Amino acid sequence: MWNTDMFTLDGMRNMRKTKPRSNVHIWMHYNPEITPEEWEARFHRLDHMKIRRAFVFGDFGRDIIDIAHKFKIGIHACQSVVQNHDTSLPKDHPEWFMVSRNGVSSAGGINWLCMNNPLAVNYVYTQVESLCQIPGLDGIQLDTIRYPQIEISPVDSSVSDASDYCYCQYCRDKFKNRTGIDPVDIPEPSSNEAWIQFRVDTINTVVREIARIARIYDKTISATVLPTPVIARQMAYQGWDQWDLDAIYPAMFNDFFLEGTQWLTRCIHESIQSINMPLYAGLHLPSFSAEMLDIALDASWEATGSALYAYENLRREHEDVLRRRRYFF
């Protein structure tokens, strides 16, 4: 049991004062048009805020890694795993992509790779290994390592067939071999525990192999995930409380869930009870004024640290809050 006083603003601030100062990480987006001088200015700015880890989306190379290391900032490649952004891949290999319960291929726009298709899975592993070979890269962070978020029908509270994945032949055959049941014949798939667990296990297997690859190359391995183990399992068949990673980064974007900042405290407390790795609370900067960011950081006191999405949304008022708080090691 725990004290409900921590849900109050004063309670959160008092509890935060009893723990060591935490650290803040940040997500960034690579743009090849940004000059080396501009990258240096960005990392210099992060250095002033004592932000020592950046998760970078995009096809970057050693150039920005070397610049970041001058300021003792680690660079981690943020890799979208299941949701694929290579526009040529759906044309070349449409059979690699998930199929919804109503038979529509996700290659038609959503582009979610099926993690039971051996060729699609091998493609993912090859991508991760290529990232691990970038000289000087500090780590890999997995993104979209889950199924698409399911949509609930407003009529009968059942899962929408259009958002229920994956019913490709690989998944159907594999599940049928395990259970003797074709998943398309399951009348209420959202409540069938065997079918739910099958998909959770599928993602768990992929995570284990990616972590094994990363550790061969001595790279830190982490993941961006949905806010809590319960939410992740219910919404995207993601069992991240079962993963063996170096750190976990739940995207606790309270504005996406129409929740206040005290919701962060509840999510963090619920999550850390079931894991044995550092947890960093992902905060959605566009939704925060300076005052609200200050409150959100207080609400995250129980986490190992916080992570900000994203650098491109970091305003001067946010920077002033971080510098004033000295919310870092």
mmCIF file of C-alpha atoms in Angstrom, residues 25-227:
data_model
loop_
_atom_site.group_PDB
_atom_site.id
_atom_site.type_symbol
_atom_site.label_atom_id
_atom_site.label_comp_id
_atom_site.label_asym_id
_atom_site.label_seq_id
_atom_site.Cartn_x
_atom_site.Cartn_y
_atom_site.Cartn_z
ATOM 1 C CA HIS A 25 16.882 12.644 -21.576
ATOM 2 C CA ILE A 26 15.444 13.938 -24.837
ATOM 3 C CA TRP A 27 14.237 12.806 -28.255
ATOM 4 C CA MET A 28 15.457 14.580 -31.406
ATOM 5 C CA HIS A 29 14.839 14.309 -35.155
ATOM 6 C CA TYR A 30 17.725 14.167 -37.589
ATOM 7 C CA ASN A 31 17.583 16.547 -40.535
ATOM 8 C CA PRO A 32 20.426 16.352 -43.089
ATOM 9 C CA GLU A 33 19.942 20.042 -43.892
ATOM 10 C CA ILE A 34 21.108 21.029 -40.413
ATOM 11 C CA THR A 35 24.750 22.066 -40.604
ATOM 12 C CA PRO A 36 27.487 20.754 -38.289
ATOM 13 C CA GLU A 37 27.620 24.209 -36.714
ATOM 14 C CA GLU A 38 23.900 24.071 -35.958
ATOM 15 C CA TRP A 39 24.261 20.577 -34.455
ATOM 16 C CA GLU A 40 27.055 21.854 -32.278
ATOM 17 C CA ALA A 41 24.826 24.680 -31.067
ATOM 18 C CA ARG A 42 22.049 22.207 -30.252
ATOM 19 C CA PHE A 43 24.264 19.884 -28.262
ATOM 20 C CA HIS A 44 25.854 22.851 -26.531
ATOM 21 C CA ARG A 45 22.361 23.888 -25.453
ATOM 22 C CA LEU A 46 21.665 20.394 -24.112
ATOM 23 C CA ASP A 47 24.982 20.434 -22.293
ATOM 24 C CA HIS A 48 23.932 23.620 -20.482
ATOM 25 C CA MET A 49 20.824 21.780 -19.296
ATOM 26 C CA LYS A 50 22.938 18.742 -18.295
ATOM 27 C CA ILE A 51 20.965 16.484 -20.645
ATOM 28 C CA ARG A 52 23.333 13.579 -21.267
ATOM 29 C CA ARG A 53 21.347 11.302 -23.574
ATOM 30 C CA ALA A 54 19.575 11.987 -26.863
ATOM 31 C CA PHE A 55 17.409 9.543 -28.804
ATOM 32 C CA VAL A 56 17.655 10.451 -32.479
ATOM 33 C CA PHE A 57 15.142 9.536 -35.180
ATOM 34 C CA GLY A 58 16.347 9.399 -38.758
ATOM 35 C CA ASP A 59 19.188 8.256 -40.968
ATOM 36 C CA PHE A 60 22.127 9.910 -39.212
ATOM 37 C CA GLY A 61 25.779 8.931 -39.124
ATOM 38 C CA ARG A 62 28.950 9.383 -37.162
ATOM 39 C CA ASP A 63 29.028 13.125 -37.828
ATOM 40 C CA ILE A 64 26.498 14.092 -35.161
ATOM 41 C CA ILE A 65 27.707 11.366 -32.804
ATOM 42 C CA ASP A 66 31.177 12.876 -32.725
ATOM 43 C CA ILE A 67 29.754 16.354 -32.112
ATOM 44 C CA ALA A 68 27.529 15.090 -29.287
ATOM 45 C CA HIS A 69 30.436 13.254 -27.665
ATOM 46 C CA LYS A 70 32.374 16.512 -27.464
ATOM 47 C CA PHE A 71 29.722 17.568 -24.958
ATOM 48 C CA LYS A 72 29.579 14.152 -23.228
ATOM 49 C CA ILE A 73 26.130 13.452 -24.638
ATOM 50 C CA GLY A 74 25.316 9.865 -25.630
ATOM 51 C CA ILE A 75 23.504 9.236 -28.908
ATOM 52 C CA HIS A 76 20.980 6.401 -29.194
ATOM 53 C CA ALA A 77 19.348 5.485 -32.505
ATOM 54 C CA CYS A 78 15.560 5.510 -32.172
ATOM 55 C CA GLN A 79 14.401 2.684 -34.417
ATOM 56 C CA SER A 80 10.795 2.158 -35.477
ATOM 57 C CA VAL A 81 10.476 -1.627 -35.444
ATOM 58 C CA VAL A 82 7.033 -2.905 -36.409
ATOM 59 C CA GLN A 83 5.674 0.229 -38.041
ATOM 60 C CA ASN A 84 7.787 0.608 -41.167
ATOM 61 C CA HIS A 85 8.475 3.938 -42.856
ATOM 62 C CA ASP A 86 10.296 2.661 -45.957
ATOM 63 C CA THR A 87 7.840 3.591 -48.707
ATOM 64 C CA SER A 88 9.358 1.118 -51.180
ATOM 65 C CA LEU A 89 8.953 -1.909 -48.924
ATOM 66 C CA PRO A 90 5.148 -2.280 -49.229
ATOM 67 C CA LYS A 91 5.535 -2.262 -53.014
ATOM 68 C CA ASP A 92 8.391 -4.773 -53.061
ATOM 69 C CA HIS A 93 7.154 -7.069 -50.283
ATOM 70 C CA PRO A 94 3.429 -6.541 -49.621
ATOM 71 C CA GLU A 95 3.245 -10.009 -48.056
ATOM 72 C CA TRP A 96 5.475 -8.864 -45.169
ATOM 73 C CA PHE A 97 2.787 -6.672 -43.662
ATOM 74 C CA MET A 98 0.031 -7.331 -41.152
ATOM 75 C CA VAL A 99 -3.491 -8.104 -42.256
ATOM 76 C CA SER A 100 -6.496 -6.923 -40.263
ATOM 77 C CA ARG A 101 -9.332 -9.180 -39.153
ATOM 78 C CA ASN A 102 -11.464 -7.921 -42.031
ATOM 79 C CA GLY A 103 -8.734 -8.984 -44.476
ATOM 80 C CA VAL A 104 -7.188 -5.615 -45.347
ATOM 81 C CA SER A 105 -3.405 -5.487 -45.637
ATOM 82 C CA SER A 106 -1.713 -2.812 -43.586
ATOM 83 C CA ALA A 107 0.496 -2.216 -46.607
ATOM 84 C CA GLY A 108 -2.316 0.011 -47.814
ATOM 85 C CA GLY A 109 -1.158 2.896 -45.647
ATOM 86 C CA ILE A 110 -0.440 1.819 -42.080
ATOM 87 C CA ASN A 111 2.555 -0.391 -42.941
ATOM 88 C CA TRP A 112 2.953 -2.604 -39.874
ATOM 89 C CA LEU A 113 5.374 -5.482 -40.430
ATOM 90 C CA CYS A 114 4.203 -8.923 -39.349
ATOM 91 C CA MET A 115 6.567 -10.263 -36.708
ATOM 92 C CA ASN A 116 5.577 -13.856 -37.490
ATOM 93 C CA ASN A 117 6.698 -13.539 -41.107
ATOM 94 C CA PRO A 118 10.304 -14.852 -41.042
ATOM 95 C CA LEU A 119 11.482 -12.598 -43.866
ATOM 96 C CA ALA A 120 9.987 -9.476 -42.260
ATOM 97 C CA VAL A 121 11.512 -10.371 -38.896
ATOM 98 C CA ASN A 122 14.915 -10.998 -40.478
ATOM 99 C CA TYR A 123 14.651 -7.572 -42.152
ATOM 100 C CA VAL A 124 14.136 -5.991 -38.720
ATOM 101 C CA TYR A 125 17.093 -7.831 -37.201
ATOM 102 C CA THR A 126 19.317 -6.797 -40.114
ATOM 103 C CA GLN A 127 18.320 -3.158 -39.617
ATOM 104 C CA VAL A 128 19.174 -3.318 -35.919
ATOM 105 C CA GLU A 129 22.536 -4.947 -36.606
ATOM 106 C CA SER A 130 23.357 -2.236 -39.153
ATOM 107 C CA LEU A 131 22.625 0.433 -36.562
ATOM 108 C CA CYS A 132 24.834 -1.334 -34.028
ATOM 109 C CA GLN A 133 27.719 -1.063 -36.496
ATOM 110 C CA ILE A 134 27.589 2.751 -36.658
ATOM 111 C CA PRO A 135 30.909 3.843 -35.130
ATOM 112 C CA GLY A 136 30.515 5.464 -31.737
ATOM 113 C CA LEU A 137 26.769 4.862 -31.375
ATOM 114 C CA ASP A 138 25.910 4.498 -27.679
ATOM 115 C CA GLY A 139 22.679 2.562 -27.884
ATOM 116 C CA ILE A 140 19.467 1.525 -29.609
ATOM 117 C CA GLN A 141 15.983 2.566 -28.578
ATOM 118 C CA LEU A 142 13.067 0.548 -29.956
ATOM 119 C CA ASP A 143 9.958 2.416 -31.046
ATOM 120 C CA THR A 144 6.587 0.979 -32.196
ATOM 121 C CA ILE A 145 7.619 -2.427 -30.862
ATOM 122 C CA ARG A 146 3.985 -3.519 -30.570
ATOM 123 C CA TYR A 147 0.822 -4.135 -32.539
ATOM 124 C CA PRO A 148 -1.267 -1.221 -33.856
ATOM 125 C CA GLN A 149 -3.422 0.297 -31.137
ATOM 126 C CA ILE A 150 -6.820 -1.296 -31.247
ATOM 127 C CA GLU A 151 -9.965 0.771 -31.643
ATOM 128 C CA ILE A 152 -13.094 0.066 -29.642
ATOM 129 C CA SER A 153 -16.432 0.099 -31.444
ATOM 130 C CA PRO A 154 -18.642 2.934 -30.108
ATOM 131 C CA VAL A 155 -21.702 0.722 -30.641
ATOM 132 C CA ASP A 156 -20.980 -2.470 -28.689
ATOM 133 C CA SER A 157 -17.587 -1.872 -26.990
ATOM 134 C CA SER A 158 -15.956 -4.634 -29.046
ATOM 135 C CA VAL A 159 -12.668 -4.327 -30.882
ATOM 136 C CA SER A 160 -13.016 -2.928 -34.391
ATOM 137 C CA ASP A 161 -12.219 -5.536 -37.058
ATOM 138 C CA ALA A 162 -10.399 -2.842 -38.996
ATOM 139 C CA SER A 163 -7.836 -2.337 -36.207
ATOM 140 C CA ASP A 164 -7.462 -5.942 -35.049
ATOM 141 C CA TYR A 165 -4.187 -7.483 -36.316
ATOM 142 C CA CYS A 166 -2.687 -9.812 -37.506
ATOM 143 C CA TYR A 167 -4.597 -12.412 -39.485
ATOM 144 C CA CYS A 168 -2.069 -13.115 -42.235
ATOM 145 C CA GLN A 169 -1.505 -16.741 -43.188
ATOM 146 C CA TYR A 170 1.669 -16.972 -41.098
ATOM 147 C CA CYS A 171 -0.141 -15.885 -37.947
ATOM 148 C CA ARG A 172 -3.182 -18.049 -38.622
ATOM 149 C CA ASP A 173 -1.076 -21.152 -39.248
ATOM 150 C CA LYS A 174 1.199 -20.589 -36.269
ATOM 151 C CA PHE A 175 -1.697 -20.023 -33.873
ATOM 152 C CA LYS A 176 -3.622 -22.985 -35.269
ATOM 153 C CA ASN A 177 -0.584 -25.231 -34.819
ATOM 154 C CA ARG A 178 -0.379 -24.096 -31.203
ATOM 155 C CA THR A 179 -4.074 -24.273 -30.276
ATOM 156 C CA GLY A 180 -5.914 -26.118 -33.029
ATOM 157 C CA ILE A 181 -8.013 -22.990 -33.648
ATOM 158 C CA ASP A 182 -7.971 -20.654 -36.649
ATOM 159 C CA PRO A 183 -8.074 -17.118 -35.142
ATOM 160 C CA VAL A 184 -10.543 -15.935 -37.787
ATOM 161 C CA ASP A 185 -13.038 -18.345 -36.212
ATOM 162 C CA ILE A 186 -12.739 -16.795 -32.742
ATOM 163 C CA PRO A 187 -16.082 -15.012 -32.138
ATOM 164 C CA GLU A 188 -14.754 -12.462 -29.612
ATOM 165 C CA PRO A 189 -11.010 -12.053 -30.231
ATOM 166 C CA SER A 190 -10.656 -9.199 -27.750
ATOM 167 C CA SER A 191 -11.499 -11.521 -24.867
ATOM 168 C CA ASN A 192 -9.746 -14.688 -26.053
ATOM 169 C CA GLU A 193 -6.763 -15.006 -23.708
ATOM 170 C CA ALA A 194 -4.890 -17.500 -25.897
ATOM 171 C CA TRP A 195 -5.078 -15.197 -28.937
ATOM 172 C CA ILE A 196 -4.089 -12.176 -26.860
ATOM 173 C CA GLN A 197 -1.126 -14.026 -25.322
ATOM 174 C CA PHE A 198 -0.031 -15.288 -28.744
ATOM 175 C CA ARG A 199 0.492 -11.711 -29.896
ATOM 176 C CA VAL A 200 2.155 -10.640 -26.654
ATOM 177 C CA ASP A 201 4.540 -13.591 -27.010
ATOM 178 C CA THR A 202 5.273 -12.657 -30.630
ATOM 179 C CA ILE A 203 6.538 -9.217 -29.661
ATOM 180 C CA ASN A 204 8.391 -10.574 -26.617
ATOM 181 C CA THR A 205 10.331 -12.949 -28.862
ATOM 182 C CA VAL A 206 11.376 -10.123 -31.182
ATOM 183 C CA VAL A 207 12.471 -7.947 -28.256
ATOM 184 C CA ARG A 208 14.615 -10.744 -26.813
ATOM 185 C CA GLU A 209 16.434 -11.260 -30.111
ATOM 186 C CA ILE A 210 17.007 -7.542 -30.692
ATOM 187 C CA ALA A 211 18.371 -7.192 -27.148
ATOM 188 C CA ARG A 212 20.706 -10.131 -27.808
ATOM 189 C CA ILE A 213 22.005 -8.465 -30.996
ATOM 190 C CA ALA A 214 22.517 -5.109 -29.263
ATOM 191 C CA ARG A 215 24.463 -6.679 -26.421
ATOM 192 C CA ILE A 216 26.747 -8.532 -28.816
ATOM 193 C CA TYR A 217 27.827 -5.077 -29.993
ATOM 194 C CA ASP A 218 27.896 -3.730 -26.428
ATOM 195 C CA LYS A 219 25.089 -1.240 -27.091
ATOM 196 C CA THR A 220 22.619 -0.038 -24.495
ATOM 197 C CA ILE A 221 19.118 -1.221 -25.382
ATOM 198 C CA SER A 222 15.872 0.510 -24.348
ATOM 199 C CA ALA A 223 12.350 0.970 -25.690
ATOM 200 C CA THR A 224 9.590 3.544 -25.950
ATOM 201 C CA VAL A 225 6.347 1.900 -24.853
ATOM 202 C CA LEU A 226 2.744 2.663 -23.926
ATOM 203 C CA PRO A 227 2.167 4.205 -20.472
#
